[in-house]
Structures are given as structure tokens and as C-alpha cells.
Amino acid sequence: MHLAKTPRIIKKLYNNLIWDINPASRCIYLTFDDGPIPIVTPFVLNILKQYHAKATFFCIGDNVRKHPDIFEQVKNEDHAIGNHTFNHLKGWETADETYLDNFLQADKILNTKLFRPPYGRIKRSQIKLLKETKPGLEIIMWSVLSADFDINLSPEKCLSYVMKHTKPGSIVLFHDSLKAYDRMSYALPRAMEIWSKAGYRFECLNRDFRD
Ligand SMILES: [Zn+2]
């Protein structure tokens, strides 16, 4: 069982991280973690294009190294890029210096002010270290977790989770990974169709999202 919606207490404890955006505009911030991956990331790009949507891709540095052409495609289509470490490290189980080095290794090729810690797990000391090392860094969490990575979850359930919890200003987390593909490829186009008809726009996180 996953918490589709981030509890308020967690948001309060980590209030220097970003969990959602001002809900004044009818805007949804779609985010995709763990790519770029052949077939999966191009699938997402194609859906986004159909809805004139912009999104944010939190890339694993090592996947960018393996699939530079797909990474270029994401950038060329004007989506935002975020750092998700080079090797998808778990912050809670990693020494601070190792975590920083891995972040910087990814930063060299990603060159972005956005960061999302893998698994959402990061120590306070690591937050401080990263923000000191890279001034202006924004650490982006999420409001709605699609749980598309859960192989025991049906695609229908994944869609209903996302529909139930998303509201204006939500940061919604999907994965452009092979593991998530069955659920994501079902839920994403259907959710976007419904939201689009309801008048929502889809924007990436790099332009004035802190109002
Ligand atoms: Zn991840």
C-alpha cells in the first residue's frame, strides 16, 4: 500500500522542499522519474505532444549516459530536466560525501537547478550540503504518487489513485521506467484526456513556479 497523497505532517517536517505549487491556476505539473529509457520515454513524449503539455523529467545520470539521444529529444521538446542522482542512490543509506559526489556527477551532464531525491529519501544534512554546493537548487518532491512502479497494482487502480488525488497545482509523479510501463502507459493518456477536457494545462517546473 502506498500513500497516494503526501501527508500534511511530512510536508511540515520538510518545509524547505517543494511538495506542490500554488493552486491558483488550473495547472498540473507532471513529473517523470528514472529515465531516459528507450520506448518508455519516447512514449511519454508522444503523449505530451498530443496535449501540448510540458513536463519535468528527473533523469538518472547513468541513463542519460546510456541513452543520450533520448535525453536530447526531451530537451529539444522543451521539457524541464531535473537531477535524480547518477546511480539512483538512497539518501538515508548513503554517506553525505558519496551522495554529493553522485549528485555532482549527474549535475555535470544535466545542468539543472531542480533535484528530486530517489525514493524521496534524503537526510537533512544532505539537503543542506546540496543547497550549499549548488546555490538556487530547488528540491522537488510531489503531491501525488501514481504508484505506477508497483507491479501488484492494476493499471485501472493506478489511474483511479491519480484521478482521486490530483487537484490544481499538484505535482504528479510517474516513472518513465520499464517497471512502471504497464501502469503508466494506461493511466497517463487517460488521465491527461480527462484533465484536458476539464480545462487543465500541463506545465514544467522551470518557469516561475514559486510565485
Ligand atoms: Zn527514482
GROMACS .gro file of C-alpha atoms and ligand atoms in nm:
model
  212
    1MET     CA    1   0.000   0.000   0.000
    2HIS     CA    2   0.137   0.337  -0.095
    3LEU     CA    3   0.026   0.676   0.021
    4ALA     CA    4  -0.106   0.830  -0.297
    5LYS     CA    5  -0.122   1.167  -0.128
    6THR     CA    6   0.162   1.314   0.076
    7PRO     CA    7   0.052   1.361   0.440
    8ARG     CA    8   0.049   1.720   0.566
    9ILE     CA    9   0.277   1.635   0.860
   10ILE     CA   10   0.554   1.521   0.623
   11LYS     CA   11   0.522   1.845   0.427
   12LYS     CA   12   0.557   2.041   0.751
   13LEU     CA   13   0.863   1.846   0.864
   14TYR     CA   14   1.035   1.907   0.534
   15ASN     CA   15   0.910   2.254   0.457
   16ASN     CA   16   1.225   2.355   0.268
   17LEU     CA   17   1.132   2.104  -0.001
   18ILE     CA   18   0.866   2.165  -0.265
   19TRP     CA   19   0.556   1.945  -0.245
   20ASP     CA   20   0.304   2.136  -0.452
   21ILE     CA   21   0.253   2.464  -0.631
   22ASN     CA   22   0.010   2.746  -0.569
   23PRO     CA   23  -0.329   2.616  -0.681
   24ALA     CA   24  -0.450   2.949  -0.821
   25SER     CA   25  -0.413   2.841  -1.182
   26ARG     CA   26  -0.566   2.532  -1.335
   27CYS     CA   27  -0.232   2.375  -1.388
   28ILE     CA   28  -0.093   2.026  -1.326
   29TYR     CA   29   0.280   1.959  -1.302
   30LEU     CA   30   0.356   1.616  -1.444
   31THR     CA   31   0.692   1.472  -1.348
   32PHE     CA   32   0.865   1.157  -1.474
   33ASP     CA   33   1.143   0.986  -1.280
   34ASP     CA   34   1.419   0.739  -1.365
   35GLY     CA   35   1.459   0.782  -1.743
   36PRO     CA   36   1.560   0.828  -2.011
   37ILE     CA   37   1.466   0.477  -2.126
   38PRO     CA   38   1.410   0.360  -2.486
   39ILE     CA   39   1.045   0.306  -2.585
   40VAL     CA   40   0.915   0.431  -2.250
   41THR     CA   41   1.041   0.791  -2.260
   42PRO     CA   42   0.952   0.835  -2.630
   43PHE     CA   43   0.602   0.702  -2.545
   44VAL     CA   44   0.565   0.973  -2.280
   45LEU     CA   45   0.698   1.243  -2.513
   46ASN     CA   46   0.444   1.142  -2.774
   47ILE     CA   47   0.150   1.165  -2.531
   48LEU     CA   48   0.271   1.501  -2.400
   49LYS     CA   49   0.291   1.634  -2.754
   50GLN     CA   50  -0.070   1.537  -2.822
   51TYR     CA   51  -0.185   1.763  -2.538
   52HIS     CA   52   0.068   2.044  -2.597
   53ALA     CA   53   0.190   1.957  -2.249
   54LYS     CA   54   0.523   2.039  -2.087
   55ALA     CA   55   0.656   1.818  -1.809
   56THR     CA   56   0.963   1.771  -1.591
   57PHE     CA   57   1.193   1.471  -1.628
   58PHE     CA   58   1.405   1.376  -1.326
   59CYS     CA   59   1.678   1.182  -1.504
   60ILE     CA   60   1.923   0.928  -1.370
   61GLY     CA   61   2.267   1.039  -1.487
   62ASP     CA   62   2.372   0.686  -1.584
   63ASN     CA   63   2.063   0.650  -1.806
   64VAL     CA   64   2.149   0.977  -1.980
   65ARG     CA   65   2.500   0.839  -2.041
   66LYS     CA   66   2.345   0.525  -2.195
   67HIS     CA   67   2.073   0.699  -2.396
   68PRO     CA   68   2.199   1.047  -2.488
   69ASP     CA   69   1.979   1.067  -2.798
   70ILE     CA   70   1.659   1.031  -2.596
   71PHE     CA   71   1.785   1.287  -2.345
   72GLU     CA   72   1.844   1.532  -2.632
   73GLN     CA   73   1.491   1.469  -2.755
   74VAL     CA   74   1.345   1.553  -2.412
   75LYS     CA   75   1.541   1.880  -2.406
   76ASN     CA   76   1.461   1.967  -2.767
   77GLU     CA   77   1.090   1.933  -2.697
   78ASP     CA   78   1.122   2.199  -2.426
   79HIS     CA   79   1.054   1.990  -2.121
   80ALA     CA   80   1.235   2.065  -1.797
   81ILE     CA   81   1.518   1.848  -1.672
   82GLY     CA   82   1.581   1.753  -1.311
   83ASN     CA   83   1.869   1.572  -1.141
   84HIS     CA   84   1.784   1.233  -0.983
   85THR     CA   85   2.147   1.140  -0.894
   86PHE     CA   86   2.381   0.943  -1.121
   87ASN     CA   87   2.305   0.599  -0.976
   88HIS     CA   88   1.967   0.639  -0.804
   89LEU     CA   89   2.112   0.644  -0.453
   90LYS     CA   90   1.911   0.606  -0.133
   91GLY     CA   91   1.998   0.912   0.075
   92TRP     CA   92   1.921   0.754   0.411
   93GLU     CA   93   2.170   0.474   0.346
   94THR     CA   94   2.443   0.679   0.183
   95ALA     CA   95   2.724   0.885   0.335
   96ASP     CA   96   2.681   1.258   0.271
   97GLU     CA   97   3.002   1.296   0.068
   98THR     CA   98   2.916   0.999  -0.152
   99TYR     CA   99   2.567   1.141  -0.206
  100LEU     CA  100   2.707   1.480  -0.302
  101ASP     CA  101   2.961   1.328  -0.542
  102ASN     CA  102   2.688   1.127  -0.714
  103PHE     CA  103   2.466   1.436  -0.739
  104LEU     CA  104   2.756   1.634  -0.891
  105GLN     CA  105   2.840   1.356  -1.137
  106ALA     CA  106   2.483   1.381  -1.268
  107ASP     CA  107   2.488   1.761  -1.249
  108LYS     CA  108   2.774   1.774  -1.499
  109ILE     CA  109   2.554   1.630  -1.775
  110LEU     CA  110   2.212   1.750  -1.658
  111ASN     CA  111   2.297   2.107  -1.563
  112THR     CA  112   1.973   2.190  -1.378
  113LYS     CA  113   1.857   2.369  -1.064
  114LEU     CA  114   1.593   2.102  -0.995
  115PHE     CA  115   1.663   1.792  -0.788
  116ARG     CA  116   1.446   1.507  -0.667
  117PRO     CA  117   1.595   1.257  -0.421
  118PRO     CA  118   1.544   0.894  -0.530
  119TYR     CA  119   1.272   0.725  -0.316
  120GLY     CA  120   1.206   1.071  -0.168
  121ARG     CA  121   1.463   0.977   0.096
  122ILE     CA  122   1.718   1.241   0.182
  123LYS     CA  123   1.882   1.338   0.511
  124ARG     CA  124   1.862   1.695   0.637
  125SER     CA  125   2.243   1.709   0.626
  126GLN     CA  126   2.230   1.611   0.257
  127ILE     CA  127   1.971   1.878   0.178
  128LYS     CA  128   2.199   2.136   0.338
  129LEU     CA  129   2.511   2.009   0.160
  130LEU     CA  130   2.345   2.007  -0.182
  131LYS     CA  131   2.193   2.353  -0.138
  132GLU     CA  132   2.526   2.497  -0.021
  133THR     CA  133   2.713   2.338  -0.310
  134LYS     CA  134   2.461   2.443  -0.574
  135PRO     CA  135   2.303   2.779  -0.481
  136GLY     CA  136   1.946   2.817  -0.608
  137LEU     CA  137   1.884   2.444  -0.608
  138GLU     CA  138   1.516   2.354  -0.563
  139ILE     CA  139   1.440   2.013  -0.415
  140ILE     CA  140   1.117   1.891  -0.569
  141MET     CA  141   0.905   1.625  -0.401
  142TRP     CA  142   0.547   1.551  -0.514
  143SER     CA  143   0.182   1.585  -0.413
  144VAL     CA  144   0.053   1.274  -0.585
  145LEU     CA  145   0.234   0.942  -0.620
  146SER     CA  146   0.088   0.733  -0.900
  147ALA     CA  147   0.247   0.411  -0.763
  148ASP     CA  148   0.294   0.307  -1.126
  149PHE     CA  149   0.612   0.121  -1.015
  150ASP     CA  150   0.403  -0.123  -0.806
  151ILE     CA  151   0.373  -0.439  -1.015
  152ASN     CA  152   0.090  -0.562  -0.791
  153LEU     CA  153  -0.124  -0.260  -0.870
  154SER     CA  154  -0.364  -0.283  -1.162
  155PRO     CA  155  -0.343  -0.015  -1.431
  156GLU     CA  156  -0.706   0.078  -1.352
  157LYS     CA  157  -0.627   0.129  -0.985
  158CYS     CA  158  -0.325   0.339  -1.074
  159LEU     CA  159  -0.548   0.564  -1.285
  160SER     CA  160  -0.809   0.595  -1.011
  161TYR     CA  161  -0.542   0.687  -0.749
  162VAL     CA  162  -0.415   0.964  -0.969
  163MET     CA  163  -0.761   1.095  -1.059
  164LYS     CA  164  -0.876   1.094  -0.699
  165HIS     CA  165  -0.586   1.292  -0.554
  166THR     CA  166  -0.482   1.537  -0.824
  167LYS     CA  167  -0.603   1.895  -0.793
  168PRO     CA  168  -0.490   2.235  -0.926
  169GLY     CA  169  -0.121   2.287  -0.850
  170SER     CA  170  -0.047   1.919  -0.788
  171ILE     CA  171   0.295   1.778  -0.870
  172VAL     CA  172   0.216   1.429  -1.002
  173LEU     CA  173   0.485   1.161  -1.006
  174PHE     CA  174   0.500   0.898  -1.280
  175HIS     CA  175   0.800   0.690  -1.390
  176ASP     CA  176   0.939   0.656  -1.740
  177SER     CA  177   1.083   0.317  -1.645
  178LEU     CA  178   1.027  -0.035  -1.777
  179LYS     CA  179   0.887  -0.145  -1.443
  180ALA     CA  180   0.618   0.123  -1.447
  181TYR     CA  181   0.534   0.097  -1.816
  182ASP     CA  182   0.219  -0.121  -1.795
  183ARG     CA  183   0.051   0.109  -1.544
  184MET     CA  184   0.192   0.442  -1.663
  185SER     CA  185   0.109   0.375  -2.028
  186TYR     CA  186  -0.252   0.301  -1.925
  187ALA     CA  187  -0.304   0.577  -1.669
  188LEU     CA  188  -0.118   0.871  -1.824
  189PRO     CA  189  -0.309   0.910  -2.153
  190ARG     CA  190  -0.645   0.853  -1.984
  191ALA     CA  191  -0.575   1.097  -1.702
  192MET     CA  192  -0.449   1.360  -1.945
  193GLU     CA  193  -0.758   1.322  -2.160
  194ILE     CA  194  -0.987   1.380  -1.860
  195TRP     CA  195  -0.783   1.670  -1.719
  196SER     CA  196  -0.750   1.831  -2.056
  197LYS     CA  197  -1.129   1.823  -2.108
  198ALA     CA  198  -1.168   1.975  -1.760
  199GLY     CA  199  -0.958   2.273  -1.872
  200TYR     CA  200  -0.626   2.193  -1.705
  201ARG     CA  201  -0.294   2.296  -1.853
  202PHE     CA  202   0.027   2.097  -1.808
  203GLU     CA  203   0.344   2.286  -1.730
  204CYS     CA  204   0.701   2.210  -1.637
  205LEU     CA  205   0.868   2.328  -1.319
  206ASN     CA  206   1.134   2.561  -1.453
  207ARG     CA  207   0.941   2.881  -1.508
  208ASP     CA  208   0.835   3.096  -1.214
  209PHE     CA  209   0.667   2.816  -1.031
  210ARG     CA  210   0.749   2.979  -0.700
  211ASP     CA  211   0.516   3.278  -0.707
  212ZN      ZN  212   1.360   0.729  -0.887
   0.00000   0.00000   0.00000
